[in-house]
Amino acid sequence: MKSRTLCCLLAAVSVIATAGAVRAEEPDAEQTRRIMREVFGAIQRLLPASLDADRFADPALEPELRAALETLSQHSGRLAAHGTRGDQSFAFLSRSLARDAADIQRRFAAGRTEEARFLLHQITEDCIACHSRLPDADDAPLSSAFMDDEAFAALPLPERARFAVATRQFERALVAYEEIFASPAFDAGSIELLGELDDYLEICLRVKRDFERPARTFETFIARDDIRPMLADELRVWIADLRALGARDPIEGLAPARELVREAEEASPIRERREKHVRYHAASAALHRHLASLPAGDRRAAEVYYWLGVIESRVGRSFWLSETEPFLEAAIRLDPASPLALESYALLEEFVVAGYTGSSGEHVPPDVQAWLAELQSLILHASGEDTD
Ligand code: HEC
């Protein structure tokens, strides 16, 4: 996990370091969709096979799976090569997808099918993170073509939910999550632990911009008899916040989003932060929309990245894919002279060091230390220049 974090960091460094120099040709929306359809075609062939270990290792299927992995890797690479769009989150996630796809392809080619199978499930986190940032412009025309209803219904429920988000079938995904929350086959504790409540909330708020639906869903959920009393209390706060935020004007732009994060931060004891997740997610939804509205390279994005980094450090639940570092790094690089660059650095250092600290003390690897030192010197240099 540590090496994974490190390679994400280093990839983010290289993306951002080159972003100001020669900008790669930017993909337009149509180009992205074309690449996505290829990626989708590959995933459609890979995922059903990957649900069964024997099938995935079946020599008869090998040529087809190998070809699909080649397609996945090649087109993910194209997305990353074009994927700056001036948007560091898009750049980071497209790099992450390309790196993961290449990794899976290598392992499969080396006959390490179990590892490839496991990673294929993880790769959907890249798809989910990228797709769940912004509202769904229109109902994706591909939706119903993903899998026929019968094949889709045959997937285990949690897989159904994940794959549906990964392929932008948001309505199907929400229905699958709602089934999970209502099903006695999944205990409330594991639903909580797997972060499914947050996944669901994020899609409702960011993609669907719907506050009432999750409020109703969580009301039903807290009536379960296997729920921890503390979780029920937290969800009551979620429900109240959803109703309150849903009743006011939509949160648009930086100022109200910033206000919302500040309010949530004031409840600072860590154990209380979780009850503020609705505010964090609602703020991140507004921040992502705001970011998408700014021209590439606009310095005003620095503050947006800062708040997104703060939010991700509080609500981030994926050990696999954390955007905290790339957000905070983008905040620093985009405007190192701003006071927020210092704040970003302080939070980044705390976050990174905590990730490398265990019972035997701090073990920040030398390259990560060098990366932190470089960011720190950028800030010092910029503020020095300012006072000249
Ligand atoms: C770096 C960001 C990013 C990643 C990672 C990503 N996507 Fe996408 N995807 C997009 C964008 C942007 C669109 C276009 C959305 C729109 O039309 O508004 C899209 C659209 C799609 C579509 C709809 C295409 C169409 O014709 O409308 C599918 C299907 C899709 N993605 C599948 C996937 C799968 C499967 C993965 C993971 C293996 C994935 N995507 C990873 C950004 C991403």
Coordinates of C-alpha atoms and ligand atoms in Angstrom, one line a residue:
M1 CA 0.0 0.0 0.0
K2 CA 2.8 2.3 0.8
S3 CA 4.6 1.8 -2.5
R4 CA 1.3 2.3 -4.2
T5 CA 0.9 5.7 -2.5
L6 CA 4.4 6.6 -3.5
C7 CA 3.9 5.7 -7.1
C8 CA 0.7 7.8 -7.2
L9 CA 2.6 10.7 -5.7
L10 CA 5.4 10.5 -8.1
A11 CA 3.0 10.2 -11.1
A12 CA 1.2 13.2 -9.8
V13 CA 4.5 15.1 -9.5
S14 CA 5.4 14.4 -13.1
V15 CA 2.0 15.3 -14.4
I16 CA 1.9 18.6 -12.6
A17 CA 5.5 19.4 -13.3
T18 CA 4.9 19.2 -17.0
A19 CA 1.5 20.8 -17.0
G20 CA 2.9 24.3 -17.3
A21 CA 5.3 23.4 -20.0
V22 CA 4.2 21.9 -23.3
R23 CA 0.6 21.0 -22.7
A24 CA -0.5 17.8 -24.3
E25 CA -3.2 18.1 -26.8
E26 CA -6.4 18.3 -24.9
P27 CA -9.2 15.8 -25.5
D28 CA -12.5 17.3 -26.3
A29 CA -15.6 15.8 -24.9
E30 CA -16.3 13.8 -28.1
Q31 CA -12.7 12.4 -28.1
T32 CA -13.1 11.4 -24.4
R33 CA -16.3 9.6 -25.1
R34 CA -14.7 7.7 -28.0
I35 CA -11.8 6.6 -25.8
M36 CA -14.3 5.7 -23.1
R37 CA -16.3 3.5 -25.5
E38 CA -13.2 1.5 -26.2
V39 CA -12.4 1.2 -22.5
F40 CA -16.0 0.3 -21.8
G41 CA -15.9 -2.4 -24.5
A42 CA -12.8 -4.0 -22.9
I43 CA -14.3 -3.8 -19.4
Q44 CA -17.5 -5.3 -20.6
R45 CA -15.5 -8.4 -21.8
L46 CA -13.2 -8.5 -18.8
L47 CA -15.4 -8.0 -15.7
P48 CA -18.0 -10.8 -16.1
A49 CA -15.1 -13.3 -16.7
S50 CA -13.2 -11.9 -13.7
L51 CA -16.0 -12.7 -11.3
D52 CA -15.0 -16.4 -11.5
A53 CA -11.4 -17.5 -10.8
D54 CA -11.6 -20.6 -12.9
R55 CA -13.1 -18.8 -15.9
F56 CA -10.6 -16.1 -15.7
A57 CA -7.7 -18.6 -15.7
D58 CA -9.3 -20.8 -18.5
P59 CA -6.8 -21.2 -21.3
A60 CA -9.6 -21.2 -23.8
L61 CA -10.5 -17.7 -22.9
E62 CA -6.9 -16.5 -22.7
P63 CA -6.6 -14.9 -26.2
E64 CA -9.9 -13.0 -25.8
L65 CA -9.0 -11.7 -22.3
R66 CA -5.5 -10.8 -23.4
A67 CA -6.9 -8.8 -26.4
A68 CA -9.3 -7.0 -24.1
L69 CA -6.5 -6.1 -21.7
E70 CA -4.5 -4.8 -24.6
T71 CA -7.4 -2.6 -25.6
L72 CA -8.0 -1.4 -22.0
S73 CA -4.3 -0.5 -21.6
Q74 CA -3.9 1.1 -24.9
H75 CA -6.9 3.4 -24.6
S76 CA -6.3 4.2 -21.0
G77 CA -2.8 5.3 -22.1
R78 CA -4.4 7.5 -24.8
L79 CA -6.6 9.2 -22.2
A80 CA -3.7 9.8 -19.9
A81 CA -1.5 11.1 -22.7
H82 CA -4.2 13.7 -23.7
G83 CA -5.6 13.9 -20.2
T84 CA -4.4 17.2 -18.8
R85 CA -7.4 19.4 -19.7
G86 CA -5.9 21.8 -17.2
D87 CA -7.8 19.8 -14.6
Q88 CA -5.4 18.1 -12.2
S89 CA -8.0 15.7 -10.9
F90 CA -8.7 14.4 -14.4
A91 CA -5.0 14.2 -15.1
F92 CA -4.3 12.3 -11.9
L93 CA -7.1 9.9 -12.4
S94 CA -6.4 9.2 -16.0
R95 CA -2.7 8.5 -15.2
S96 CA -3.9 6.2 -12.4
L97 CA -6.1 4.3 -14.8
A98 CA -3.3 4.0 -17.4
R99 CA -0.8 2.8 -14.8
D100 CA -3.3 0.3 -13.3
A101 CA -4.3 -1.0 -16.8
A102 CA -0.7 -1.6 -17.8
D103 CA 0.0 -3.3 -14.5
I104 CA -2.9 -5.7 -14.9
Q105 CA -1.9 -6.5 -18.5
R106 CA 1.7 -7.3 -17.4
R107 CA 0.5 -9.6 -14.6
F108 CA -1.9 -11.4 -16.8
A109 CA 0.7 -11.9 -19.5
A110 CA 3.0 -13.4 -16.8
G111 CA 0.3 -15.9 -15.9
R112 CA -0.5 -14.2 -12.6
T113 CA -4.2 -14.4 -13.2
E114 CA -5.3 -14.1 -9.6
E115 CA -3.5 -10.9 -9.1
A116 CA -4.8 -9.6 -12.4
R117 CA -8.3 -10.5 -11.4
F118 CA -8.0 -8.7 -8.0
L119 CA -6.6 -5.6 -9.6
L120 CA -9.3 -5.5 -12.3
H121 CA -11.8 -5.0 -9.5
Q122 CA -9.7 -2.3 -8.0
I123 CA -9.4 -0.5 -11.3
T124 CA -13.1 0.4 -11.2
E125 CA -12.2 2.8 -8.4
D126 CA -10.5 4.9 -11.1
C127 CA -13.6 4.9 -13.2
I128 CA -15.8 5.6 -10.2
A129 CA -13.7 8.5 -8.9
C130 CA -13.6 10.2 -12.3
H131 CA -17.3 9.7 -13.2
S132 CA -18.7 10.7 -9.8
R133 CA -17.2 14.2 -9.8
L134 CA -19.7 16.0 -11.9
P135 CA -23.4 16.0 -12.7
D136 CA -24.5 13.6 -15.4
A137 CA -25.1 15.8 -18.4
D138 CA -27.6 13.4 -20.0
D139 CA -28.4 9.8 -19.6
A140 CA -25.5 8.1 -21.1
P141 CA -26.7 6.5 -24.4
L142 CA -24.6 3.4 -23.6
S143 CA -26.4 2.7 -20.4
S144 CA -28.7 -0.1 -21.5
A145 CA -26.0 -1.7 -23.7
F146 CA -23.6 -2.4 -20.8
M147 CA -25.1 -5.8 -20.2
D148 CA -28.5 -7.2 -20.7
D149 CA -30.7 -7.2 -17.7
E150 CA -30.3 -10.9 -17.0
A151 CA -26.5 -10.8 -16.9
F152 CA -26.5 -7.7 -14.8
A153 CA -29.0 -9.1 -12.4
A154 CA -26.8 -12.2 -12.0
L155 CA -23.9 -10.2 -10.6
P156 CA -23.6 -10.0 -6.8
L157 CA -25.2 -6.8 -5.6
P158 CA -22.1 -5.0 -4.5
E159 CA -20.5 -5.7 -7.9
R160 CA -23.6 -4.5 -9.6
A161 CA -23.4 -1.2 -7.8
R162 CA -19.7 -0.7 -8.5
F163 CA -19.8 -1.7 -12.2
A164 CA -22.8 0.4 -12.8
V165 CA -21.0 3.5 -11.5
A166 CA -17.9 2.5 -13.4
T167 CA -19.9 2.5 -16.6
R168 CA -22.0 5.6 -15.8
Q169 CA -25.3 3.8 -15.2
F170 CA -26.0 5.9 -12.2
E171 CA -29.7 5.1 -11.8
R172 CA -28.9 1.4 -11.8
A173 CA -26.2 2.0 -9.3
L174 CA -28.4 3.8 -6.9
V175 CA -31.0 1.1 -7.1
A176 CA -28.3 -1.5 -6.4
Y177 CA -27.1 0.4 -3.3
E178 CA -30.6 0.8 -2.0
E179 CA -31.1 -2.9 -2.3
I180 CA -27.9 -3.5 -0.4
F181 CA -29.0 -1.2 2.4
A182 CA -32.3 -2.9 2.7
S183 CA -31.0 -6.5 2.5
P184 CA -30.5 -8.6 5.6
A185 CA -27.8 -10.5 3.6
F186 CA -25.5 -7.5 4.3
D187 CA -25.0 -6.5 7.8
A188 CA -25.1 -2.8 8.7
G189 CA -21.5 -3.0 10.1
S190 CA -20.0 -4.1 6.8
I191 CA -22.0 -1.7 4.8
E192 CA -20.6 1.0 7.0
L193 CA -17.0 -0.3 6.8
L194 CA -17.1 -0.7 3.0
G195 CA -17.9 3.0 2.6
E196 CA -21.1 2.2 0.7
L197 CA -23.1 4.8 2.5
D198 CA -20.6 7.5 1.4
D199 CA -20.4 6.1 -2.2
Y200 CA -24.1 6.4 -2.4
L201 CA -24.3 9.8 -0.9
E202 CA -21.6 11.1 -3.2
I203 CA -23.4 10.0 -6.4
C204 CA -26.7 11.4 -5.1
L205 CA -25.1 14.8 -4.3
R206 CA -22.5 15.2 -7.1
V207 CA -24.0 13.4 -10.0
K208 CA -27.7 13.5 -9.4
R209 CA -27.8 16.7 -7.3
D210 CA -30.6 15.0 -5.3
F211 CA -30.9 15.7 -1.5
E212 CA -34.2 14.1 -0.8
R213 CA -33.6 10.6 -2.2
P214 CA -30.6 9.9 0.1
A215 CA -32.5 11.4 3.1
R216 CA -35.3 8.9 2.6
T217 CA -32.9 6.0 2.0
F218 CA -31.0 6.7 5.2
E219 CA -34.3 7.0 7.2
T220 CA -35.1 3.5 6.1
F221 CA -31.6 2.3 6.8
I222 CA -31.6 3.5 10.4
A223 CA -34.7 1.5 11.1
R224 CA -32.6 -1.7 10.7
D225 CA -32.2 -3.5 14.0
D226 CA -28.5 -4.4 13.5
I227 CA -27.3 -0.8 13.3
R228 CA -24.8 0.6 15.8
P229 CA -26.5 3.4 17.9
M230 CA -23.6 5.8 17.1
L231 CA -24.0 5.3 13.4
A232 CA -27.7 5.8 13.7
D233 CA -27.0 9.1 15.5
E234 CA -24.6 10.2 12.7
L235 CA -27.0 9.3 10.0
R236 CA -29.7 11.4 11.8
V237 CA -27.4 14.4 11.4
W238 CA -26.9 13.4 7.7
I239 CA -30.6 13.4 7.2
A240 CA -31.2 16.7 8.9
D241 CA -28.4 18.3 6.8
L242 CA -29.7 16.8 3.6
R243 CA -33.1 18.3 4.3
A244 CA -31.7 21.7 5.3
L245 CA -29.3 21.9 2.3
G246 CA -32.0 20.6 -0.1
A247 CA -34.3 23.3 1.0
R248 CA -32.0 26.2 0.4
D249 CA -30.7 27.7 -2.9
P250 CA -28.3 25.4 -4.7
I251 CA -24.7 25.8 -3.6
E252 CA -22.8 27.4 -6.5
G253 CA -19.3 28.8 -6.6
L254 CA -16.4 29.0 -4.3
A255 CA -17.7 31.2 -1.4
P256 CA -20.7 29.1 -0.2
A257 CA -18.7 25.9 -0.7
R258 CA -15.9 27.3 1.4
E259 CA -18.4 28.3 4.1
L260 CA -19.8 24.8 4.2
V261 CA -16.3 23.3 4.7
R262 CA -15.4 25.8 7.4
E263 CA -18.6 24.9 9.2
A264 CA -17.9 21.3 9.0
E265 CA -14.3 21.8 10.2
E266 CA -15.5 23.6 13.3
A267 CA -16.8 20.3 14.6
S268 CA -13.2 19.4 14.7
P269 CA -12.9 16.4 17.0
I270 CA -12.2 13.6 14.6
R271 CA -15.0 11.4 15.9
E272 CA -17.5 14.1 15.1
R273 CA -16.3 14.7 11.6
R274 CA -18.2 11.8 10.1
E275 CA -21.5 13.3 11.0
K276 CA -20.5 16.3 8.8
H277 CA -20.1 14.2 5.7
V278 CA -23.2 15.6 4.0
R279 CA -21.7 19.1 4.2
Y280 CA -18.3 17.9 2.9
H281 CA -19.8 16.0 0.0
A282 CA -22.2 18.9 -0.9
A283 CA -19.3 21.3 -0.8
S284 CA -17.1 19.0 -2.9
A285 CA -19.9 18.8 -5.5
A286 CA -20.0 22.6 -5.8
L287 CA -16.2 22.8 -5.9
H288 CA -15.9 20.3 -8.7
R289 CA -18.5 22.2 -10.7
H290 CA -16.7 25.4 -10.1
L291 CA -13.4 23.9 -11.1
A292 CA -14.9 22.7 -14.4
S293 CA -16.1 26.2 -15.1
L294 CA -12.6 27.8 -14.8
P295 CA -10.3 28.2 -17.8
A296 CA -7.2 25.9 -17.8
G297 CA -4.3 27.2 -15.7
D298 CA -6.5 29.8 -13.9
R299 CA -4.8 30.6 -10.6
R300 CA -8.2 30.9 -8.8
A301 CA -8.3 27.1 -9.1
A302 CA -5.6 26.9 -6.4
E303 CA -8.0 27.6 -3.7
V304 CA -10.5 25.2 -5.1
Y305 CA -7.9 22.5 -5.0
Y306 CA -7.0 23.4 -1.5
W307 CA -10.6 22.9 -0.2
L308 CA -11.0 19.7 -2.3
G309 CA -7.8 18.4 -0.6
V310 CA -9.1 19.3 2.8
I311 CA -12.4 17.5 2.1
E312 CA -10.7 14.4 0.6
S313 CA -8.5 14.2 3.7
R314 CA -11.6 14.0 5.8
V315 CA -14.0 11.9 3.8
G316 CA -11.5 9.9 1.6
R317 CA -12.2 6.2 2.2
S318 CA -10.1 4.5 -0.5
F319 CA -6.8 3.2 0.6
W320 CA -6.2 2.5 -3.0
L321 CA -6.8 5.8 -4.5
S322 CA -6.4 9.0 -2.5
E323 CA -6.7 12.3 -4.2
T324 CA -5.7 14.3 -1.1
E325 CA -2.0 14.5 -2.2
P326 CA -2.6 15.5 -5.8
F327 CA -5.2 18.2 -4.8
L328 CA -2.9 19.8 -2.2
E329 CA 0.0 19.6 -4.5
A330 CA -2.0 21.3 -7.3
A331 CA -3.0 24.0 -4.8
I332 CA 0.7 24.7 -4.1
R333 CA 2.0 24.5 -7.6
L334 CA -0.7 26.7 -9.1
D335 CA -0.1 29.6 -6.7
P336 CA 2.9 29.0 -4.4
A337 CA 2.9 32.7 -3.2
S338 CA -0.6 32.4 -1.8
P339 CA -1.1 32.0 2.0
L340 CA -3.2 28.9 1.2
A341 CA -0.1 27.3 -0.3
L342 CA 1.4 27.2 3.2
E343 CA -1.8 25.8 4.6
S344 CA -1.9 23.2 1.8
Y345 CA 1.7 22.2 2.6
A346 CA 1.1 21.9 6.3
L347 CA -1.9 19.6 5.7
L348 CA -0.1 17.6 3.0
E349 CA 2.9 17.0 5.2
E350 CA 0.7 15.9 8.1
F351 CA -1.2 13.6 5.8
V352 CA 1.8 12.1 4.2
V353 CA 3.8 11.6 7.4
A354 CA 0.8 10.0 9.1
G355 CA 0.6 7.5 6.2
Y356 CA 4.2 6.5 6.8
T357 CA 4.0 6.4 10.6
G358 CA 3.4 3.1 12.5
S359 CA 4.2 1.6 15.9
S360 CA 7.9 1.7 15.0
G361 CA 7.9 5.5 14.3
E362 CA 8.1 7.5 11.1
H363 CA 9.4 6.0 7.9
V364 CA 9.0 8.6 5.2
P365 CA 11.1 7.3 2.2
P366 CA 13.8 9.6 0.9
D367 CA 12.1 10.3 -2.5
V368 CA 8.9 11.4 -0.6
Q369 CA 11.0 13.6 1.6
A370 CA 12.6 15.1 -1.4
W371 CA 9.2 15.7 -3.0
L372 CA 8.0 17.5 0.1
A373 CA 11.2 19.5 0.3
E374 CA 10.7 20.6 -3.3
L375 CA 7.2 21.8 -2.6
Q376 CA 8.3 23.6 0.5
S377 CA 11.1 25.4 -1.4
L378 CA 8.7 26.4 -4.1
I379 CA 6.6 28.2 -1.5
L380 CA 9.6 29.8 0.2
H381 CA 11.0 30.9 -3.1
A382 CA 7.6 32.4 -4.2
S383 CA 7.1 34.3 -1.0
G384 CA 10.7 35.5 -1.1
E385 CA 10.2 36.8 -4.6
D386 CA 7.0 38.6 -3.4
T387 CA 8.8 40.6 -0.8
D388 CA 11.7 41.6 -3.1
Ligands
HEC1 C1 -10.0 10.5 -15.9 C2 -11.4 10.4 -15.9 C3 -12.1 9.2 -16.3 C4 -11.7 7.9 -16.0 C5 -10.6 7.4 -15.1 C6 -12.7 7.0 -16.6 N1 -13.7 7.8 -17.3 FE1 -15.2 7.1 -18.3 N2 -15.8 9.0 -18.8 C7 -15.1 10.2 -18.5 C8 -15.7 11.3 -19.1 C9 -15.2 12.8 -18.9 C10 -16.8 10.9 -19.8 C11 -17.8 11.7 -20.7 C12 -18.9 12.1 -19.8 C13 -19.9 12.9 -20.6 O1 -20.3 12.5 -21.7 O2 -20.3 14.0 -20.1 C14 -16.8 9.4 -19.6 C15 -17.7 8.6 -20.2 C16 -17.8 7.2 -20.1 C17 -18.8 6.4 -20.7 C18 -19.9 6.8 -21.5 C19 -19.4 7.0 -23.0 C20 -20.5 7.5 -23.9 O3 -20.5 7.2 -25.1 O4 -21.3 8.4 -23.5 C21 -18.5 5.1 -20.3 C22 -19.2 3.8 -20.7 C23 -17.3 5.1 -19.5 N3 -16.9 6.4 -19.4 C24 -16.6 4.0 -19.0 C25 -15.5 4.1 -18.2 C26 -14.8 2.9 -17.5 C27 -15.4 1.5 -17.6 C28 -13.7 3.4 -16.9 C29 -12.7 2.6 -16.0 C30 -12.1 1.4 -16.6 C31 -13.7 4.8 -17.1 N4 -14.8 5.2 -17.8 C32 -12.7 5.6 -16.5 C33 -14.0 10.2 -17.7 C34 -13.3 9.1 -17.1

